Amino acid sequence: MTTLNDSLRSKIMTPTTKSALGQWSSGWTFILATTGAAVGLGNIWKFPYVAGANGGGAFVLVYLACIALIGVPLLTAEIMLGRRGRQNPIYSMRNVALESNRSPRWKLAGVLCILSGFFILSYYSVIAGWALSYVIESSLGHFKGATAQQVQEIFSTLTNSPLRLIFWNTIIMMGTVTMVMFGVQKGLERTVRFIFPGLIIILFLLVFYAGTTGYFRQGLAFLFAPNFSTLTANGVLIALGQAFFTLSIAYGTIMTYGAYVPNNVSIAKTSIIIAGADTFIALLAGIAIFPIVFAYGLAPDSGAGLIFQTLPISFGNIHFGTLFATLFFIMLVFTAFTTSISILEPSVAFLIEKYKISRKSAAMFAGGACWLFSFGTIFSFNIWSGYKLFGLTFFEIIDYLTVNIMLPLGGLLITVFVGWRMKKKFILSELKLKDPLSYKGFIFCLKIITPLAIVSIFLNLTGMI
């Protein structure tokens, strides 16, 4: 008697060569799109600071090793699953599992990825809205000569107003939905082809300006001077976590983008290029930011506050500060926008393939649902700020749940499946590795090193170590 699983398996034994939802026009476009997805707000403020605070060049060396042993193998695995399955993360995981004679329940890893991305987008779009608001604030010269108290008041006025936050968040979500509506080549491709080069140009302009502050060497020393005495075991764990989170692993984005990759594109080579480009941009951001911060004796360790409270003070007190502040926040919006469209795409792909609806309807439904859910984050900064569960606001709960639990778990399921359950012949078919040692190294990382690293990240994030 033919079972449902046998029926599904028979349909996917000959994988399709192209996703029904579209395909990247070239490998280069895929690299641009995926790098744009990976480069987020955290690249701009978090990586440069944690590198400087944890040994500078010593941390960067450890981080690069983590990227090579954890980031690249995971990125490769997720792209490979997407291209092999040729559908959204849920169906791709199910298809590849059935093809390898494994349980279709592995699709739950795809469910987890899509949910993680949905939750993250619900608050990421709010923060992107802050950046868009600051484009206006800076262009109008509101930071010129501003004191720390005045900058704090600008930020507080923004976050304390639900209507203002809803307005800016709505613009971000409308732009995101609109671009996703147009599909892979006319929407996603065109967006990254315009935005990503603009982001790089602005970043280089900021680096050039940082070189005129007189504190360029101090900024470089903070970021690159190797200081192994300050690189602790916790610093190594931070490097592990940064290598995992910086590449947008387990959001569903990479697997979905992988489904659109042409068969003639080398997954291994593009994964290395994407990881390298992501790291380069993060370092470039530090080179641009820290000389400006040090020029005015401000703290480089203020986290997200570095963007919205510390840097505006610096920009407000330098020559051409209004111009460069505006460019900086435009860059942030560009960064956030390429990430937000990539996070929404997996949900849209699932709705199209599950319910056979148009891309326009799917984008509007997924974007609208995320927009409504984002009200929880918006209200966490004002009218709901006094309502807490386990001492956490709604926003803090969603952030903790996704970053500390869902993403590490999703990444762990992906690496365990590819390392231990996916058939070797399918891996070789997708990766086209001619050197047996390359395959053995890839599988060793996914079987042993990467799972142990993810477990360490999880234990560190939850305070167990």
Coordinates of C-alpha atoms in Angstrom, one line a residue:
M1 CA 0.0 0.0 0.0
T2 CA 1.4 3.4 -1.0
T3 CA 1.8 5.8 1.9
L4 CA 1.6 9.6 1.8
N5 CA 5.3 9.8 2.4
D6 CA 6.0 7.4 -0.5
S7 CA 3.8 9.5 -2.7
L8 CA 5.7 12.7 -1.7
R9 CA 9.0 11.0 -2.1
S10 CA 8.2 9.8 -5.6
K11 CA 7.5 13.4 -6.6
I12 CA 10.8 14.8 -5.5
M13 CA 13.2 12.0 -6.5
T14 CA 14.1 14.2 -9.5
P15 CA 14.7 17.6 -8.0
T16 CA 13.6 20.6 -10.0
T17 CA 16.3 22.8 -11.6
K18 CA 14.5 26.0 -10.9
S19 CA 12.2 27.4 -8.2
A20 CA 8.6 28.1 -9.3
L21 CA 9.0 31.5 -7.7
G22 CA 11.9 32.7 -9.8
Q23 CA 15.7 32.6 -10.0
W24 CA 18.6 35.0 -9.6
S25 CA 19.9 36.3 -12.9
S26 CA 23.5 35.4 -11.9
G27 CA 25.7 34.2 -9.1
W28 CA 26.9 37.8 -8.6
T29 CA 23.4 39.0 -7.9
F30 CA 22.9 36.2 -5.5
I31 CA 26.0 37.2 -3.6
L32 CA 24.8 40.9 -3.5
A33 CA 21.4 39.9 -2.2
T34 CA 22.7 37.4 0.4
T35 CA 25.4 39.8 1.6
G36 CA 22.7 42.5 1.8
A37 CA 20.6 40.2 3.9
A38 CA 23.4 39.3 6.2
V39 CA 24.7 42.9 6.7
G40 CA 22.4 44.3 9.4
L41 CA 22.4 47.0 12.0
G42 CA 24.5 44.7 14.3
N43 CA 27.3 44.9 11.8
I44 CA 27.4 48.7 12.1
W45 CA 27.7 48.9 15.9
K46 CA 28.0 45.6 17.6
F47 CA 30.9 43.8 15.8
P48 CA 33.3 46.8 15.8
Y49 CA 32.8 47.4 19.5
V50 CA 33.0 43.8 20.7
A51 CA 36.2 43.4 18.6
G52 CA 37.8 46.4 20.2
A53 CA 36.7 45.5 23.7
N54 CA 37.9 41.9 23.5
G55 CA 41.4 42.1 22.3
G56 CA 41.2 44.0 19.0
G57 CA 43.2 42.1 16.4
A58 CA 43.3 39.0 18.7
F59 CA 39.5 38.9 18.6
V60 CA 39.4 39.5 14.9
L61 CA 41.7 36.5 14.4
V62 CA 39.4 34.3 16.6
Y63 CA 36.3 35.6 14.8
L64 CA 37.8 34.8 11.4
A65 CA 38.5 31.2 12.6
C66 CA 34.9 31.0 13.8
I67 CA 33.6 32.2 10.5
A68 CA 35.7 29.6 8.7
L69 CA 34.7 26.7 11.0
I70 CA 31.1 27.6 11.8
G71 CA 29.8 30.5 9.7
V72 CA 30.8 29.2 6.3
P73 CA 29.8 25.6 6.8
L74 CA 26.4 26.6 8.1
L75 CA 25.9 29.2 5.4
T76 CA 26.9 26.5 2.8
A77 CA 24.5 24.0 4.3
E78 CA 21.5 26.3 4.3
I79 CA 22.1 27.5 0.7
M80 CA 22.5 23.9 -0.3
L81 CA 19.2 22.8 1.4
G82 CA 17.4 25.7 -0.4
R83 CA 18.7 24.8 -3.8
R84 CA 18.1 21.1 -3.4
G85 CA 14.6 21.6 -2.1
R86 CA 13.7 24.6 -4.5
Q87 CA 10.9 25.8 -2.2
N88 CA 10.4 27.7 1.0
P89 CA 12.3 26.5 4.1
I90 CA 9.5 24.3 5.3
Y91 CA 9.0 22.4 2.1
S92 CA 12.7 22.4 1.2
M93 CA 13.5 20.6 4.5
R94 CA 10.6 18.2 4.0
N95 CA 11.7 17.5 0.4
V96 CA 15.3 16.9 1.1
A97 CA 14.5 14.8 4.2
L98 CA 12.2 12.5 2.1
E99 CA 14.7 12.3 -0.7
S100 CA 17.3 11.1 1.9
N101 CA 14.7 8.6 3.3
R102 CA 14.3 10.6 6.5
S103 CA 11.2 11.7 8.4
P104 CA 9.3 14.6 6.9
R105 CA 9.1 16.0 10.4
W106 CA 12.5 17.7 9.7
K107 CA 10.3 20.3 8.1
L108 CA 9.8 21.6 11.6
A109 CA 13.3 23.1 11.3
G110 CA 11.9 25.2 8.4
V111 CA 8.9 26.2 10.5
L112 CA 11.2 27.4 13.2
C113 CA 13.3 29.4 10.8
I114 CA 10.3 31.1 9.3
L115 CA 8.8 31.9 12.7
S116 CA 12.2 33.3 13.9
G117 CA 12.4 35.6 10.9
F118 CA 8.8 36.8 11.3
F119 CA 9.3 37.7 15.0
I120 CA 12.7 39.4 14.3
L121 CA 11.2 41.5 11.5
S122 CA 8.4 42.6 13.8
Y123 CA 11.0 44.5 15.9
Y124 CA 13.7 45.0 13.3
S125 CA 11.3 47.2 11.3
V126 CA 10.7 49.4 14.3
I127 CA 14.4 50.0 14.8
A128 CA 14.7 50.6 11.1
G129 CA 12.0 53.2 11.5
W130 CA 14.2 54.9 14.2
A131 CA 16.9 55.2 11.6
L132 CA 14.6 56.6 9.0
S133 CA 13.3 59.2 11.5
Y134 CA 17.0 60.2 12.2
V135 CA 17.6 60.8 8.5
I136 CA 15.0 63.6 8.8
E137 CA 16.3 64.8 12.2
S138 CA 19.9 65.0 10.9
S139 CA 19.0 66.6 7.5
L140 CA 17.2 69.4 9.3
G141 CA 20.3 70.1 11.4
H142 CA 18.7 69.1 14.8
F143 CA 22.0 67.5 15.9
K144 CA 24.1 70.5 15.1
G145 CA 25.8 71.6 18.4
A146 CA 23.4 69.4 20.4
T147 CA 24.4 68.3 23.9
A148 CA 24.1 64.8 25.3
Q149 CA 20.8 65.9 27.0
Q150 CA 19.4 67.3 23.8
V151 CA 20.2 64.2 21.8
Q152 CA 18.6 62.1 24.6
E153 CA 15.5 64.2 24.4
I154 CA 15.2 63.7 20.7
F155 CA 15.5 59.9 21.2
S156 CA 13.1 59.9 24.1
T157 CA 10.5 62.0 22.2
L158 CA 10.6 59.5 19.4
T159 CA 10.3 56.3 21.5
N160 CA 7.7 57.8 23.9
S161 CA 5.3 58.5 21.0
P162 CA 3.4 55.4 19.8
L163 CA 2.0 57.4 16.8
R164 CA 5.4 58.5 15.6
L165 CA 6.8 55.0 15.9
I166 CA 3.8 53.6 14.1
F167 CA 4.3 56.1 11.3
W168 CA 8.0 55.3 10.6
N169 CA 7.4 51.6 11.1
T170 CA 4.6 51.7 8.6
I171 CA 6.8 53.4 5.9
I172 CA 9.5 50.7 6.4
M173 CA 6.9 47.9 6.2
M174 CA 5.2 49.4 3.1
G175 CA 8.5 49.7 1.3
T176 CA 9.4 46.2 2.2
V177 CA 6.1 44.7 1.1
T178 CA 6.2 46.7 -2.2
M179 CA 9.7 45.4 -3.1
V180 CA 8.8 41.8 -2.2
M181 CA 5.6 42.0 -4.3
F182 CA 7.7 42.5 -7.5
G183 CA 9.3 39.1 -7.2
V184 CA 12.9 37.8 -7.3
Q185 CA 14.4 39.7 -10.3
K186 CA 12.1 42.7 -10.6
G187 CA 11.9 43.3 -6.8
L188 CA 14.6 41.7 -4.7
E189 CA 17.4 42.0 -7.4
R190 CA 16.6 45.5 -8.4
T191 CA 16.5 46.6 -4.8
V192 CA 19.9 45.2 -3.8
R193 CA 21.5 46.3 -7.1
F194 CA 20.6 49.9 -6.2
I195 CA 20.9 49.9 -2.4
F196 CA 24.0 47.8 -1.9
P197 CA 26.4 49.9 -4.0
G198 CA 25.0 53.0 -2.4
L199 CA 25.6 51.6 1.1
I200 CA 29.3 50.8 0.2
I201 CA 29.8 54.3 -1.4
I202 CA 28.4 56.0 1.8
L203 CA 30.5 53.8 4.0
F204 CA 33.7 54.7 2.1
L205 CA 32.8 58.4 2.3
L206 CA 32.5 58.1 6.1
V207 CA 35.8 56.2 6.3
F208 CA 37.4 59.0 4.3
Y209 CA 35.9 61.6 6.6
A210 CA 37.1 59.7 9.7
G211 CA 40.6 60.0 8.3
T212 CA 40.4 63.8 8.7
T213 CA 39.4 63.7 12.4
G214 CA 42.9 63.3 13.8
Y215 CA 41.9 60.2 15.6
F216 CA 42.1 57.7 12.8
R217 CA 45.1 55.8 14.2
Q218 CA 43.4 55.6 17.6
G219 CA 40.3 54.1 16.0
L220 CA 42.4 51.6 14.1
A221 CA 44.3 50.6 17.2
F222 CA 41.1 50.1 19.1
L223 CA 39.8 47.8 16.4
F224 CA 42.9 45.9 15.2
A225 CA 45.8 46.1 17.7
P226 CA 46.1 42.5 19.0
N227 CA 45.8 42.4 22.8
F228 CA 45.7 38.7 23.8
S229 CA 45.6 39.7 27.5
T230 CA 42.1 41.0 27.2
L231 CA 40.8 38.1 25.1
T232 CA 39.1 35.9 27.7
A233 CA 37.1 32.7 27.3
N234 CA 34.0 34.8 27.3
G235 CA 35.5 36.8 24.4
V236 CA 35.9 33.6 22.4
L237 CA 32.2 32.8 23.1
I238 CA 31.2 36.2 21.9
A239 CA 33.2 35.6 18.7
L240 CA 31.4 32.3 18.3
G241 CA 28.0 34.0 18.7
Q242 CA 28.9 36.9 16.4
A243 CA 30.1 34.5 13.7
F244 CA 26.7 32.7 14.0
F245 CA 24.4 35.6 14.1
T246 CA 26.1 37.9 11.6
L247 CA 25.3 35.7 8.6
S248 CA 21.5 35.6 9.2
I249 CA 21.6 31.8 9.8
A250 CA 18.3 30.1 10.7
Y251 CA 16.2 33.1 9.7
G252 CA 14.8 31.2 6.7
T253 CA 16.3 33.9 4.5
I254 CA 19.4 32.0 3.3
M255 CA 17.5 28.8 2.5
T256 CA 14.9 30.8 0.6
Y257 CA 17.5 32.7 -1.3
G258 CA 19.3 29.4 -2.0
A259 CA 16.1 28.1 -3.7
Y260 CA 16.6 30.8 -6.3
V261 CA 20.3 30.0 -7.0
P262 CA 21.1 28.7 -10.6
N263 CA 22.6 25.3 -10.8
N264 CA 25.8 26.5 -12.3
V265 CA 26.7 28.7 -9.3
S266 CA 29.3 27.2 -6.9
I267 CA 27.7 27.2 -3.4
A268 CA 31.0 26.7 -1.6
K269 CA 32.7 29.7 -3.4
T270 CA 29.8 32.0 -3.0
S271 CA 29.5 31.2 0.8
I272 CA 33.1 32.2 1.3
I273 CA 32.7 35.4 -0.6
I274 CA 29.5 36.3 1.3
A275 CA 31.1 35.6 4.7
G276 CA 34.2 37.6 3.7
A277 CA 32.1 40.6 2.4
D278 CA 30.0 40.6 5.6
T279 CA 33.1 40.7 7.7
F280 CA 34.7 43.4 5.5
I281 CA 31.7 45.7 5.9
A282 CA 31.6 45.2 9.7
L283 CA 35.3 46.1 9.9
L284 CA 34.8 49.1 7.6
A285 CA 32.0 50.4 9.8
G286 CA 34.3 50.3 12.8
I287 CA 37.0 52.2 10.9
A288 CA 34.4 54.8 10.0
I289 CA 32.8 55.1 13.4
F290 CA 35.4 55.0 16.1
P291 CA 37.7 57.9 15.0
I292 CA 34.6 60.1 15.1
V293 CA 33.6 58.8 18.5
F294 CA 37.1 59.2 20.0
A295 CA 37.4 62.7 18.5
Y296 CA 34.9 63.9 21.2
G297 CA 35.9 61.6 24.0
L298 CA 32.7 59.6 23.9
A299 CA 32.2 56.0 25.0
P300 CA 32.5 53.4 22.2
D301 CA 30.8 50.8 24.3
S302 CA 27.2 52.1 24.4
G303 CA 25.8 49.3 22.2
A304 CA 22.7 50.3 20.2
G305 CA 22.9 53.6 21.9
L306 CA 26.1 54.3 20.0
I307 CA 24.0 54.8 16.8
F308 CA 21.1 56.8 18.2
Q309 CA 22.6 58.7 21.1
T310 CA 26.4 58.8 21.0
L311 CA 27.1 59.3 17.3
P312 CA 24.6 62.2 16.9
I313 CA 26.6 64.1 19.5
S314 CA 29.8 63.6 17.5
F315 CA 28.2 64.5 14.2
G316 CA 26.6 67.6 15.8
N317 CA 30.0 69.0 16.7
I318 CA 32.1 68.3 13.6
H319 CA 32.6 70.2 10.4
F320 CA 30.0 69.1 7.8
G321 CA 28.4 67.1 10.6
T322 CA 24.9 67.6 9.2
L323 CA 25.9 66.1 5.8
F324 CA 27.7 63.1 7.2
A325 CA 25.1 62.4 9.9
T326 CA 22.5 62.3 7.1
L327 CA 24.6 60.0 5.0
F328 CA 25.2 57.8 8.0
F329 CA 21.5 57.3 8.8
I330 CA 20.7 56.8 5.1
M331 CA 23.3 54.0 5.1
L332 CA 21.5 52.5 8.2
V333 CA 18.2 52.6 6.4
F334 CA 19.7 51.0 3.3
T335 CA 21.2 48.3 5.6
A336 CA 17.9 47.7 7.4
F337 CA 15.9 47.7 4.2
T338 CA 18.0 44.9 2.4
T339 CA 17.7 42.9 5.6
S340 CA 13.9 43.4 6.0
I341 CA 13.0 42.4 2.5
S342 CA 15.1 39.2 2.9
I343 CA 13.4 38.3 6.2
L344 CA 9.9 38.8 4.8
E345 CA 10.6 36.7 1.6
P346 CA 10.5 33.2 3.4
S347 CA 7.0 33.9 4.8
V348 CA 5.8 35.1 1.4
A349 CA 7.3 32.1 -0.4
F350 CA 5.5 29.7 2.1
L351 CA 2.1 31.4 1.6
I352 CA 2.4 31.3 -2.2
E353 CA 3.4 27.6 -2.2
K354 CA 1.0 26.5 0.5
Y355 CA -2.2 28.4 -0.5
K356 CA -1.5 29.0 -4.2
I357 CA -2.2 32.7 -3.9
S358 CA -0.5 35.5 -5.8
R359 CA 2.8 37.1 -4.7
K360 CA 1.0 40.4 -4.2
S361 CA -1.6 38.9 -1.8
A362 CA 1.1 36.8 0.0
A363 CA 3.3 39.9 0.5
M364 CA 0.4 42.0 1.8
F365 CA -0.8 39.3 4.2
A366 CA 2.6 38.5 5.6
G367 CA 3.7 42.1 5.8
G368 CA 0.4 43.2 7.3
A369 CA 0.5 40.4 10.0
C370 CA 4.1 41.4 10.9
W371 CA 3.1 45.1 11.0
L372 CA 0.3 44.3 13.5
F373 CA 2.6 42.2 15.6
S374 CA 5.2 45.0 15.7
F375 CA 2.7 47.1 17.8
G376 CA 3.9 45.0 20.7
T377 CA 7.4 46.2 20.3
I378 CA 6.3 49.8 19.7
F379 CA 4.2 49.9 22.9
S380 CA 7.0 48.3 24.9
F381 CA 8.8 51.6 24.8
N382 CA 5.8 53.7 26.0
I383 CA 2.3 52.7 27.0
W384 CA 3.2 49.1 27.8
S385 CA 6.6 49.8 29.3
G386 CA 5.3 49.1 32.8
Y387 CA 3.8 45.7 31.9
K388 CA 6.5 43.0 32.3
L389 CA 6.6 39.2 32.4
F390 CA 9.6 37.8 34.3
G391 CA 10.9 41.3 34.4
L392 CA 10.9 41.7 30.6
T393 CA 8.8 43.9 28.3
F394 CA 7.0 42.4 25.2
F395 CA 9.9 43.5 23.0
E396 CA 12.5 42.0 25.4
I397 CA 10.7 38.7 25.5
I398 CA 10.5 38.4 21.7
D399 CA 14.2 39.4 21.4
Y400 CA 15.2 36.9 24.1
L401 CA 13.1 34.1 22.6
T402 CA 14.4 34.5 19.0
V403 CA 18.1 35.3 19.7
N404 CA 18.7 33.1 22.7
I405 CA 16.6 30.1 21.8
M406 CA 15.0 29.9 18.4
L407 CA 17.9 30.9 16.2
P408 CA 20.5 28.6 17.9
L409 CA 18.0 25.7 17.9
G410 CA 17.2 26.3 14.2
G411 CA 20.9 26.4 13.4
L412 CA 21.5 23.2 15.4
L413 CA 18.8 21.3 13.5
I414 CA 20.2 22.4 10.2
T415 CA 23.7 21.3 11.0
V416 CA 22.6 18.0 12.5
F417 CA 20.4 17.2 9.5
V418 CA 23.1 18.0 6.9
G419 CA 25.9 16.5 8.9
W420 CA 24.2 13.3 10.1
R421 CA 21.0 12.6 8.1
M422 CA 21.3 13.9 4.6
K423 CA 22.7 11.5 2.1
K424 CA 26.3 12.0 0.9
K425 CA 25.5 11.7 -2.8
F426 CA 23.0 14.6 -2.6
I427 CA 25.6 16.8 -0.8
L428 CA 28.2 16.0 -3.4
S429 CA 25.7 16.7 -6.2
E430 CA 25.0 20.2 -4.9
L431 CA 28.4 21.2 -3.8
K432 CA 30.4 19.6 -6.6
L433 CA 33.4 19.2 -4.4
K434 CA 36.2 17.6 -6.5
D435 CA 38.7 17.3 -3.6
P436 CA 37.7 14.5 -1.1
L437 CA 39.4 16.4 1.7
S438 CA 37.0 19.4 1.2
Y439 CA 34.0 17.2 1.7
K440 CA 35.5 15.5 4.7
G441 CA 36.4 18.9 6.3
F442 CA 32.9 20.3 5.6
I443 CA 31.2 17.2 7.1
F444 CA 33.5 17.2 10.1
C445 CA 32.6 20.8 10.9
L446 CA 28.9 20.1 10.6
K447 CA 29.0 16.8 12.5
I448 CA 31.3 17.9 15.4
I449 CA 32.6 21.4 15.5
T450 CA 29.5 23.4 14.5
P451 CA 27.0 21.6 16.8
L452 CA 29.4 22.0 19.8
A453 CA 29.9 25.7 19.0
I454 CA 26.1 26.3 18.8
V455 CA 25.5 24.5 22.1
S456 CA 28.2 26.7 23.6
I457 CA 26.5 29.8 22.2
F458 CA 23.2 28.7 23.6
L459 CA 24.6 28.0 27.1
N460 CA 26.4 31.3 27.1
L461 CA 23.3 33.3 26.0
T462 CA 21.2 31.7 28.6
G463 CA 23.7 32.3 31.3
M464 CA 24.5 28.6 31.9
I465 CA 28.2 29.1 31.4

